[in-house]
XYZ file of C-alpha atoms in Angstrom:
585
model
C -25.239 -68.923 6.109
C -22.248 -66.880 7.241
C -20.770 -63.699 5.754
C -17.475 -61.890 6.312
C -17.360 -58.148 6.748
C -13.890 -56.611 6.620
C -12.412 -53.116 6.598
C -8.699 -52.349 6.386
C -7.322 -48.845 6.743
C -3.748 -47.584 6.672
C -3.187 -44.386 8.568
C -0.240 -42.362 9.858
C 1.397 -44.790 12.213
C -1.418 -47.274 12.594
C -3.177 -50.063 10.748
C -6.696 -51.250 11.453
C -7.974 -54.572 10.250
C -11.440 -55.368 11.422
C -13.238 -58.518 10.466
C -16.659 -59.194 11.824
C -18.313 -62.483 11.367
C -22.025 -62.569 11.864
C -24.921 -64.858 11.157
C -27.620 -63.997 8.770
C -30.516 -62.952 10.862
C -33.725 -64.939 10.958
C -37.029 -63.565 9.757
C -40.271 -64.243 11.494
C -42.503 -65.782 8.914
C -45.694 -64.565 10.480
C -44.892 -61.055 11.815
C -41.866 -60.344 9.539
C -39.954 -58.829 12.464
C -36.263 -59.123 13.152
C -35.318 -60.847 16.338
C -34.078 -58.630 19.133
C -30.795 -60.517 19.097
C -30.162 -59.740 15.436
C -31.166 -56.113 15.937
C -28.575 -55.729 18.658
C -26.038 -57.515 16.489
C -26.623 -55.157 13.563
C -26.437 -52.084 15.794
C -23.055 -53.216 17.073
C -21.816 -53.669 13.490
C -23.081 -50.221 12.498
C -21.251 -48.632 15.439
C -18.024 -50.454 14.536
C -18.236 -49.446 10.877
C -19.016 -45.837 11.850
C -15.973 -45.797 14.137
C -13.741 -47.172 11.392
C -14.974 -44.646 8.834
C -14.235 -41.792 11.234
C -10.713 -43.124 11.676
C -10.390 -43.461 7.919
C -11.428 -39.832 7.443
C -8.841 -38.685 9.949
C -6.180 -40.812 8.267
C -6.899 -39.276 4.882
C -6.272 -35.759 6.146
C -2.742 -34.828 5.189
C -1.382 -31.328 5.452
C 1.468 -30.095 3.210
C 2.887 -27.093 4.997
C 0.034 -24.679 4.448
C -2.213 -26.528 6.832
C -5.028 -26.891 4.329
C -6.868 -30.217 4.445
C -6.562 -32.102 1.176
C -9.467 -34.352 2.182
C -11.576 -31.268 2.809
C -10.565 -29.914 -0.603
C -11.565 -33.092 -2.427
C -14.877 -33.325 -0.537
C -15.923 -29.766 -1.237
C -13.992 -29.237 -4.488
C -16.995 -29.088 -6.779
C -18.816 -26.460 -4.724
C -15.989 -24.516 -3.072
C -13.652 -23.862 -5.997
C -14.338 -22.462 -9.412
C -13.893 -24.661 -12.441
C -10.889 -24.254 -14.709
C -13.134 -22.814 -17.391
C -14.456 -20.079 -15.120
C -10.967 -19.359 -13.798
C -9.677 -18.985 -17.358
C -12.520 -16.610 -18.309
C -11.773 -14.457 -15.258
C -8.059 -14.412 -16.084
C -8.722 -13.710 -19.757
C -10.950 -10.711 -19.028
C -8.454 -9.429 -16.470
C -5.401 -9.783 -18.749
C -7.107 -8.273 -21.781
C -8.060 -5.284 -19.642
C -4.504 -5.320 -18.286
C -3.088 -5.077 -21.822
C -5.192 -1.980 -22.546
C -3.737 -0.281 -19.466
C -0.157 -0.875 -20.655
C 0.745 2.286 -22.570
C 4.406 2.806 -21.673
C 7.806 1.825 -23.037
C 9.726 -0.773 -21.045
C 12.316 -2.595 -23.136
C 13.290 -2.217 -26.825
C 12.993 -5.967 -27.438
C 9.210 -5.742 -27.077
C 9.139 -3.931 -30.416
C 12.478 -4.465 -32.126
C 12.887 -8.236 -31.587
C 9.252 -9.250 -32.022
C 6.826 -6.822 -33.671
C 9.323 -5.151 -35.998
C 10.450 -8.525 -37.339
C 6.851 -9.731 -37.647
C 5.921 -6.562 -39.548
C 8.751 -7.164 -42.007
C 7.624 -10.776 -42.549
C 4.005 -9.797 -43.222
C 4.221 -6.420 -44.957
C 7.692 -6.570 -46.503
C 9.250 -3.638 -44.661
C 10.612 -3.230 -41.153
C 14.039 -2.941 -39.568
C 16.115 -5.955 -38.573
C 18.651 -5.222 -35.838
C 22.176 -6.593 -35.812
C 21.071 -9.686 -33.844
C 19.303 -10.965 -36.943
C 22.362 -10.550 -39.144
C 24.391 -12.461 -36.546
C 21.786 -15.235 -36.366
C 21.288 -15.194 -32.610
C 17.489 -14.839 -32.762
C 14.921 -17.422 -33.830
C 11.953 -16.502 -36.008
C 9.625 -18.710 -33.949
C 8.420 -15.961 -31.602
C 7.999 -13.169 -34.212
C 6.111 -15.610 -36.452
C 3.307 -15.659 -33.889
C 2.703 -11.934 -34.413
C 3.323 -12.185 -38.153
C 0.274 -14.465 -38.333
C -1.708 -11.910 -36.346
C -0.649 -9.116 -38.701
C -1.641 -11.291 -41.676
C -5.126 -11.749 -40.262
C -5.450 -8.004 -39.665
C -4.292 -7.332 -43.215
C -6.783 -9.774 -44.744
C -9.622 -8.238 -42.731
C -8.414 -4.702 -43.591
C -8.024 -3.966 -39.878
C -4.371 -2.931 -40.055
C -5.196 0.573 -38.804
C -3.018 2.427 -36.265
C -5.316 1.432 -33.385
C -5.329 -2.272 -34.182
C -1.630 -2.373 -35.043
C -0.861 -0.937 -31.607
C -3.372 -2.834 -29.438
C -3.776 -6.218 -31.150
C -0.301 -7.692 -30.374
C -0.630 -7.053 -26.641
C -4.174 -8.380 -26.677
C -2.869 -11.586 -28.248
C -0.176 -11.862 -25.590
C -2.800 -11.229 -22.911
C -4.702 -14.309 -24.093
C -1.566 -16.403 -23.756
C -0.858 -14.867 -20.360
C -4.309 -15.928 -19.150
C -3.255 -19.545 -19.718
C -0.246 -18.905 -17.511
C -2.518 -17.565 -14.759
C -4.797 -20.588 -15.091
C -1.938 -23.063 -14.844
C -0.495 -21.292 -11.820
C -3.889 -21.765 -10.153
C -3.941 -25.442 -11.159
C -0.359 -25.980 -10.013
C -1.041 -24.389 -6.628
C -4.254 -26.416 -6.299
C -2.375 -29.663 -6.859
C 0.545 -28.804 -4.570
C -1.148 -26.985 -1.712
C -4.925 -27.285 -2.073
C -7.723 -25.198 -3.523
C -7.740 -22.542 -0.836
C -4.076 -21.719 -1.407
C -4.667 -21.755 -5.174
C -7.139 -18.904 -4.844
C -4.628 -16.798 -2.930
C -1.829 -17.695 -5.349
C -4.006 -16.428 -8.198
C -4.707 -13.268 -6.203
C -0.958 -12.707 -5.842
C -0.394 -13.349 -9.543
C -3.041 -10.884 -10.662
C -2.153 -8.098 -8.223
C 1.643 -8.170 -8.327
C 2.724 -4.904 -9.963
C 5.462 -6.352 -12.155
C 3.286 -9.127 -13.566
C 0.681 -6.489 -14.435
C 3.368 -4.292 -15.975
C 5.215 -6.931 -18.002
C 3.271 -10.142 -18.700
C 1.059 -8.715 -21.492
C 3.983 -7.146 -23.339
C 5.202 -8.812 -26.507
C 8.554 -9.783 -25.024
C 9.771 -13.316 -25.618
C 10.229 -13.496 -21.838
C 6.472 -13.131 -21.366
C 5.723 -16.171 -23.506
C 8.624 -18.037 -21.895
C 7.020 -17.395 -18.492
C 3.680 -18.832 -19.618
C 5.342 -21.946 -21.053
C 7.391 -22.383 -17.871
C 4.328 -22.431 -15.603
C 2.479 -24.824 -17.926
C 5.447 -27.189 -18.094
C 6.067 -27.200 -14.337
C 2.449 -28.243 -13.790
C 3.028 -31.481 -15.729
C 6.409 -32.550 -14.298
C 6.016 -35.604 -11.984
C 9.128 -34.780 -9.936
C 7.621 -31.502 -8.735
C 4.480 -33.132 -7.342
C 4.286 -34.171 -3.704
C 2.488 -37.323 -4.806
C 2.361 -37.784 -8.608
C -0.389 -40.395 -8.297
C -2.624 -37.957 -6.384
C -4.667 -35.360 -8.195
C -4.698 -34.584 -11.948
C -2.461 -36.827 -14.059
C 1.090 -35.819 -14.788
C 2.532 -35.941 -18.290
C 6.235 -35.886 -19.003
C 5.412 -35.643 -22.685
C 3.539 -32.352 -22.331
C 6.123 -31.136 -19.832
C 8.936 -31.768 -22.315
C 7.065 -30.301 -25.299
C 6.382 -26.983 -23.554
C 9.907 -26.897 -22.109
C 11.406 -27.492 -25.556
C 9.301 -24.694 -27.097
C 10.447 -22.360 -24.305
C 14.077 -23.208 -25.132
C 13.455 -22.677 -28.844
C 12.083 -19.204 -28.125
C 14.736 -18.302 -25.542
C 17.756 -20.642 -25.321
C 18.507 -19.369 -21.796
C 15.322 -21.116 -20.661
C 17.485 -24.246 -20.587
C 18.763 -23.000 -17.211
C 15.369 -23.898 -15.728
C 15.000 -27.230 -17.475
C 18.458 -28.509 -16.598
C 17.449 -28.215 -12.939
C 14.031 -29.846 -13.430
C 15.363 -32.506 -15.811
C 18.109 -33.608 -13.445
C 15.588 -33.808 -10.610
C 13.256 -35.927 -12.740
C 16.148 -38.149 -13.729
C 17.080 -38.613 -10.068
C 13.607 -39.695 -8.902
C 12.557 -41.554 -12.042
C 12.432 -45.357 -12.063
C 12.599 -45.559 -15.864
C 15.582 -43.337 -16.575
C 16.528 -44.895 -19.905
C 12.983 -44.461 -21.190
C 12.983 -40.871 -19.960
C 16.215 -40.024 -21.786
C 16.000 -42.044 -24.999
C 12.247 -42.295 -25.604
C 11.129 -38.886 -24.331
C 13.818 -36.226 -23.925
C 15.779 -36.936 -27.102
C 12.824 -37.532 -29.498
C 10.724 -34.600 -28.253
C 13.694 -32.237 -28.077
C 14.829 -33.270 -31.552
C 11.385 -32.774 -33.097
C 10.695 -29.354 -31.542
C 14.179 -27.951 -32.104
C 14.368 -29.590 -35.540
C 11.174 -27.847 -36.664
C 12.555 -24.582 -35.296
C 15.776 -25.074 -37.286
C 13.708 -25.647 -40.447
C 11.746 -22.444 -39.811
C 14.960 -20.479 -39.311
C 16.457 -22.093 -42.432
C 13.476 -20.896 -44.448
C 13.566 -17.347 -43.024
C 17.342 -16.805 -42.942
C 17.935 -18.477 -46.290
C 20.692 -20.681 -44.883
C 21.242 -23.073 -42.016
C 21.565 -21.102 -38.785
C 21.982 -22.762 -35.378
C 20.448 -20.042 -33.231
C 21.043 -21.697 -29.817
C 24.733 -22.158 -30.625
C 25.147 -18.573 -31.830
C 23.216 -17.314 -28.813
C 25.475 -19.305 -26.479
C 28.630 -18.014 -28.150
C 27.606 -14.370 -27.960
C 26.014 -14.193 -24.508
C 28.049 -16.734 -22.551
C 31.357 -17.490 -24.256
C 32.158 -13.954 -25.439
C 30.142 -11.972 -22.822
C 28.588 -10.000 -25.677
C 25.649 -9.045 -23.493
C 28.012 -6.971 -21.340
C 28.064 -4.438 -24.168
C 24.662 -3.235 -22.947
C 25.810 -2.713 -19.372
C 26.746 -4.811 -16.362
C 25.591 -5.084 -12.770
C 27.215 -6.513 -9.616
C 26.732 -10.231 -8.971
C 24.203 -9.655 -6.175
C 21.908 -7.387 -8.237
C 19.076 -9.914 -8.645
C 18.991 -10.599 -4.897
C 19.339 -7.019 -3.659
C 17.543 -5.084 -6.401
C 16.240 -6.954 -9.455
C 14.037 -9.759 -8.168
C 13.368 -7.884 -4.938
C 11.791 -5.015 -6.880
C 9.800 -7.423 -9.048
C 8.167 -9.291 -6.178
C 7.997 -6.057 -4.159
C 5.792 -6.211 -1.052
C 4.991 -9.879 -1.640
C 8.568 -10.655 -0.542
C 7.878 -11.351 3.174
C 4.831 -13.434 2.255
C 6.959 -15.452 -0.170
C 9.585 -16.094 2.524
C 6.977 -17.293 5.034
C 5.271 -19.393 2.369
C 8.515 -21.155 1.451
C 9.173 -22.047 5.090
C 5.612 -23.170 5.800
C 5.074 -25.147 2.583
C 8.463 -26.895 2.791
C 8.363 -27.360 -0.975
C 12.125 -27.145 -1.317
C 12.168 -28.302 -4.942
C 10.386 -25.217 -6.241
C 12.105 -22.816 -3.861
C 15.379 -24.397 -4.951
C 14.456 -23.682 -8.578
C 14.075 -19.982 -7.782
C 17.458 -19.909 -6.070
C 19.051 -21.882 -8.937
C 17.792 -19.445 -11.596
C 18.741 -16.326 -9.657
C 22.158 -17.797 -8.862
C 23.073 -18.754 -12.434
C 21.835 -15.500 -13.933
C 23.892 -13.666 -11.304
C 27.055 -15.085 -12.877
C 26.385 -13.160 -16.087
C 27.505 -9.544 -16.133
C 24.516 -8.195 -18.086
C 21.345 -8.390 -16.008
C 17.763 -7.367 -16.648
C 14.489 -7.700 -14.743
C 12.818 -9.673 -17.513
C 15.445 -12.432 -17.544
C 14.130 -13.896 -14.269
C 10.442 -13.281 -15.004
C 9.703 -17.051 -15.458
C 10.263 -17.781 -11.757
C 8.197 -14.844 -10.481
C 4.877 -16.789 -10.643
C 6.446 -19.584 -8.586
C 7.500 -17.068 -5.942
C 3.982 -15.617 -5.939
C 2.486 -19.073 -5.394
C 4.490 -19.250 -2.161
C 2.969 -15.899 -1.206
C -0.410 -17.560 -1.710
C 0.556 -20.178 0.889
C 1.207 -17.615 3.606
C -1.882 -15.561 2.714
C -4.035 -18.687 2.985
C -2.726 -19.288 6.493
C -3.891 -15.834 7.560
C -7.456 -16.388 6.367
C -10.269 -17.679 8.600
C -10.719 -20.768 6.370
C -7.326 -22.008 7.566
C -8.652 -22.454 11.081
C -11.874 -24.081 9.944
C -9.999 -26.558 7.748
C -7.795 -27.460 10.693
C -10.963 -27.844 12.794
C -9.570 -25.603 15.497
C -12.147 -24.314 17.933
C -11.741 -20.592 18.235
C -13.598 -17.988 20.137
C -15.425 -15.239 18.305
C -12.731 -12.740 19.212
C -9.977 -15.026 17.902
C -11.885 -15.555 14.649
C -12.321 -11.793 14.278
C -8.596 -11.288 14.878
C -7.807 -13.775 12.107
C -10.186 -11.955 9.754
C -8.483 -8.643 10.460
C -5.084 -10.158 9.732
C -5.997 -11.216 6.212
C -7.867 -7.958 5.557
C -4.827 -5.973 6.663
C -2.553 -8.084 4.459
C -4.806 -7.678 1.414
C -5.114 -3.929 1.955
C -1.334 -3.603 2.349
C -0.631 -5.550 -0.846
C -3.228 -3.710 -2.911
C -2.200 -0.312 -1.559
C 1.439 -0.914 -2.517
C 1.068 -2.821 -5.796
C -1.884 -1.221 -7.588
C -0.528 2.371 -7.615
C 2.830 1.035 -8.766
C 1.203 -1.026 -11.527
C -0.904 1.872 -12.789
C 1.924 4.413 -12.665
C 4.463 2.201 -14.427
C 1.955 0.974 -17.020
C 0.300 4.281 -17.857
C 2.652 7.118 -16.879
C 6.358 6.295 -16.620
C 8.170 6.439 -20.002
C 5.066 6.791 -22.128
C 6.352 9.608 -24.348
C 8.153 7.373 -26.840
C 4.979 5.328 -27.360
C 2.779 8.416 -27.686
C 5.049 10.091 -30.223
C 4.862 7.064 -32.549
C 1.083 6.909 -32.210
C 0.972 10.567 -33.236
C 3.345 10.043 -36.185
C 1.326 7.013 -37.349
C -1.820 9.135 -37.588
C 0.043 11.997 -39.276
C 1.699 9.634 -41.766
C -1.646 8.031 -42.583
C -2.905 11.516 -43.535
C 0.176 12.144 -45.703
C 1.700 14.813 -43.454
C 4.973 12.926 -42.803
C 7.627 12.374 -45.479
C 10.796 11.351 -43.645
C 11.691 10.978 -39.957
C 15.025 11.307 -38.126
C 15.314 10.045 -34.543
C 18.000 11.931 -32.624
C 17.654 9.748 -29.534
C 19.504 6.824 -27.998
C 19.002 3.923 -30.393
C 15.815 1.855 -30.195
C 14.225 4.418 -27.858
C 10.886 4.271 -29.691
C 8.819 1.723 -31.611
C 9.405 1.800 -35.365
C 7.659 0.555 -38.510
C 5.439 -1.870 -36.602
C 3.678 1.155 -35.085
C 4.050 3.717 -37.884
C 2.814 1.146 -40.456
C 3.763 3.352 -43.381
C 6.653 2.602 -45.717
C 8.401 5.954 -45.282
C 12.130 6.695 -45.007
C 13.185 6.684 -41.357
C 16.613 6.930 -39.754
C 17.807 6.340 -36.196
C 21.280 6.445 -34.679
C 22.909 3.032 -34.896
C 24.249 1.232 -31.839
C 25.299 -2.138 -33.228
C 28.327 -3.532 -31.354
C 31.506 -2.414 -33.088
C 33.952 -4.992 -34.363
C 36.755 -2.621 -33.331
C 37.220 -2.443 -29.574
C 36.918 1.104 -28.240
C 35.245 2.417 -31.385
C 32.191 4.514 -30.413
C 28.918 3.882 -32.244
C 26.681 6.661 -33.612
C 24.385 6.748 -30.626
C 27.263 7.167 -28.167
C 28.936 9.860 -30.255
C 25.706 11.825 -30.422
C 25.089 11.584 -26.674
C 28.632 12.821 -25.944
C 28.440 15.843 -28.285
C 24.949 16.420 -29.743
C 25.666 19.694 -31.572
C 29.012 18.590 -32.988
C 27.619 15.257 -34.177
C 24.526 16.693 -35.871
C 26.510 19.448 -37.604
C 28.712 16.833 -39.237
C 25.793 14.477 -39.844
C 23.746 17.177 -41.650
C 26.404 17.554 -44.324
C 25.407 14.271 -45.924
C 21.795 13.775 -44.832
C 18.644 13.797 -46.869
C 16.737 16.426 -44.929
C 13.865 14.877 -42.958
C 10.410 16.370 -42.586
C 10.328 15.485 -38.873
C 12.951 15.185 -36.144
C 12.270 13.398 -32.855
C 14.414 14.066 -29.774
C 14.333 14.186 -25.981
C 14.328 17.480 -24.099
C 17.938 16.829 -22.928
C 19.348 16.932 -26.443
C 16.862 19.573 -27.547
C 18.609 22.119 -25.321
C 21.844 21.628 -27.283
C 20.231 21.651 -30.728
C 17.779 24.564 -30.672
C 20.009 26.843 -32.723
C 20.645 24.083 -35.255
C 16.929 23.327 -35.583
C 16.015 26.989 -36.089
C 18.752 27.494 -38.651
C 17.426 24.532 -40.648
C 13.815 25.786 -40.602
C 12.457 23.330 -38.020
C 9.810 24.322 -35.506
C 8.319 22.486 -32.547
C 5.110 20.772 -33.615
C 4.237 18.555 -30.647
C 5.555 17.589 -27.210
C 4.797 14.502 -25.140
C 5.410 13.862 -21.456
C 7.814 10.972 -20.883
C 9.032 10.531 -17.297
C 9.242 12.104 -13.861
C 12.591 10.557 -12.917
C 15.646 9.221 -14.684
C 16.406 5.536 -15.218
C 19.725 4.837 -16.970
C 20.578 8.305 -18.261
C 19.765 11.888 -17.336
C 16.110 12.700 -16.858
C 14.248 12.432 -20.154
C 11.203 14.425 -19.144
C 9.596 14.858 -22.558
C 9.796 13.915 -26.229
C 9.622 16.726 -28.776
C 8.504 16.585 -32.394
C 10.072 19.141 -34.735
C 8.838 19.593 -38.300
C 9.843 21.720 -41.263
C 8.047 25.062 -41.398
């Protein structure tokens, strides 16, 4: 009886097809021993199969820029890399701790476009800025925190401490998913070893620490962006290799990101066109996936806004008109076209910048590096620029940093099976240790200072007023500061009369708003303003304006009650070193 034994292997530049025909060996009926001929024959076959399997192993090793063996990753994946569950727990603990460290004021939208609106939805009072009267904001993002406030209210946990900490803790949980998916994305694209270093970069970058747990819509947009990119087939080196891709999930998360922030479409136009270019079923992609999913997600968002606004409001259209067609965003200041490249994004990525540049070159993943350039380029066209606008592409840049850090580590050499002397191995170890020390020494102090020290006075003063109001010691508050300089009802959580200086864009060109008039002439403005005011029990102001208003405050029976440190250096205006609380005697 004859049998065929065949092995076929496709490698890089070669093809092996081995077929061995051999006869079934005879068995000695009396001594049950194999004949020497058949023993030799089987030994030859074993040697040939062993040779083929070694060639097959070598053929399966494919390096994508970072030099990490994908075959080695798959072989040792279960033991070498942590499971997604453990990674998520680590990220969750880290981000929740991160949120407790964040005690400073960064951008008014964190409070005024999210928490203040959510507080009004849940408790019936809270200030709506002019954006909500113009219909250029969707209620989808604030509704997330409105549900949180409702739970706190039902459990009678709506105390000053929980009202302040709970929203950022909720965002920290969402941010942990973003960290997890960055790890998974890096694992799929570059291998498990790079994924670990990409996660290291994500967790230690100062700006991610400073911003990602804040209740800005940009923070949630960033999480959704990373999750969506993980599922897009066009961004995989080999979509059939590794975890399955899903255009459905990719489109759902992308659509939600656009519903929360319409400018997120800048990212998805790039990715969508790339997917359309490489896709073999383009009609299915457009008519059976993009249009239905986009219509459902945006349609549900329109229904939510219809219910909350009381009329049909097309938020994306209004947002487009104000920010792009009329350059309404320029009202809040403009920057030169190169700002994101020379200052904005450069400051955000900070000392990870050279590692990102090397990682881009070594990984040769031009699709993702092109996405970064695309986003920075389009946002550079707009006059009004902010750090947070380009936050969604920061994790992608940090994943490239992970590529270059992985190359410096000793595991890189072992995965490449390079024989190194002890001294060479020690040199490699010192390189990665020096890099880690450099990154930690530059990013951690920055993260701690910006999160716990710089511009904390406006947060501290509201925490103080919330406690005083809860005890009945506050009757009415006047904020003589630039508008939206502090949190508001969402932190005070008492339905008391409060007044701040308005800065809504004027319909009349050249007409100065209250906030600007006050900053130009504090004493003249307040003297006129006091003629018609209902005298407050407390006045809040920065030390800059306090110098001009001391005589006025004394003449109206106000005395300094409390002072809070705010900043060591100026940002947009003159140095606002402290925030003072004045109360009636």
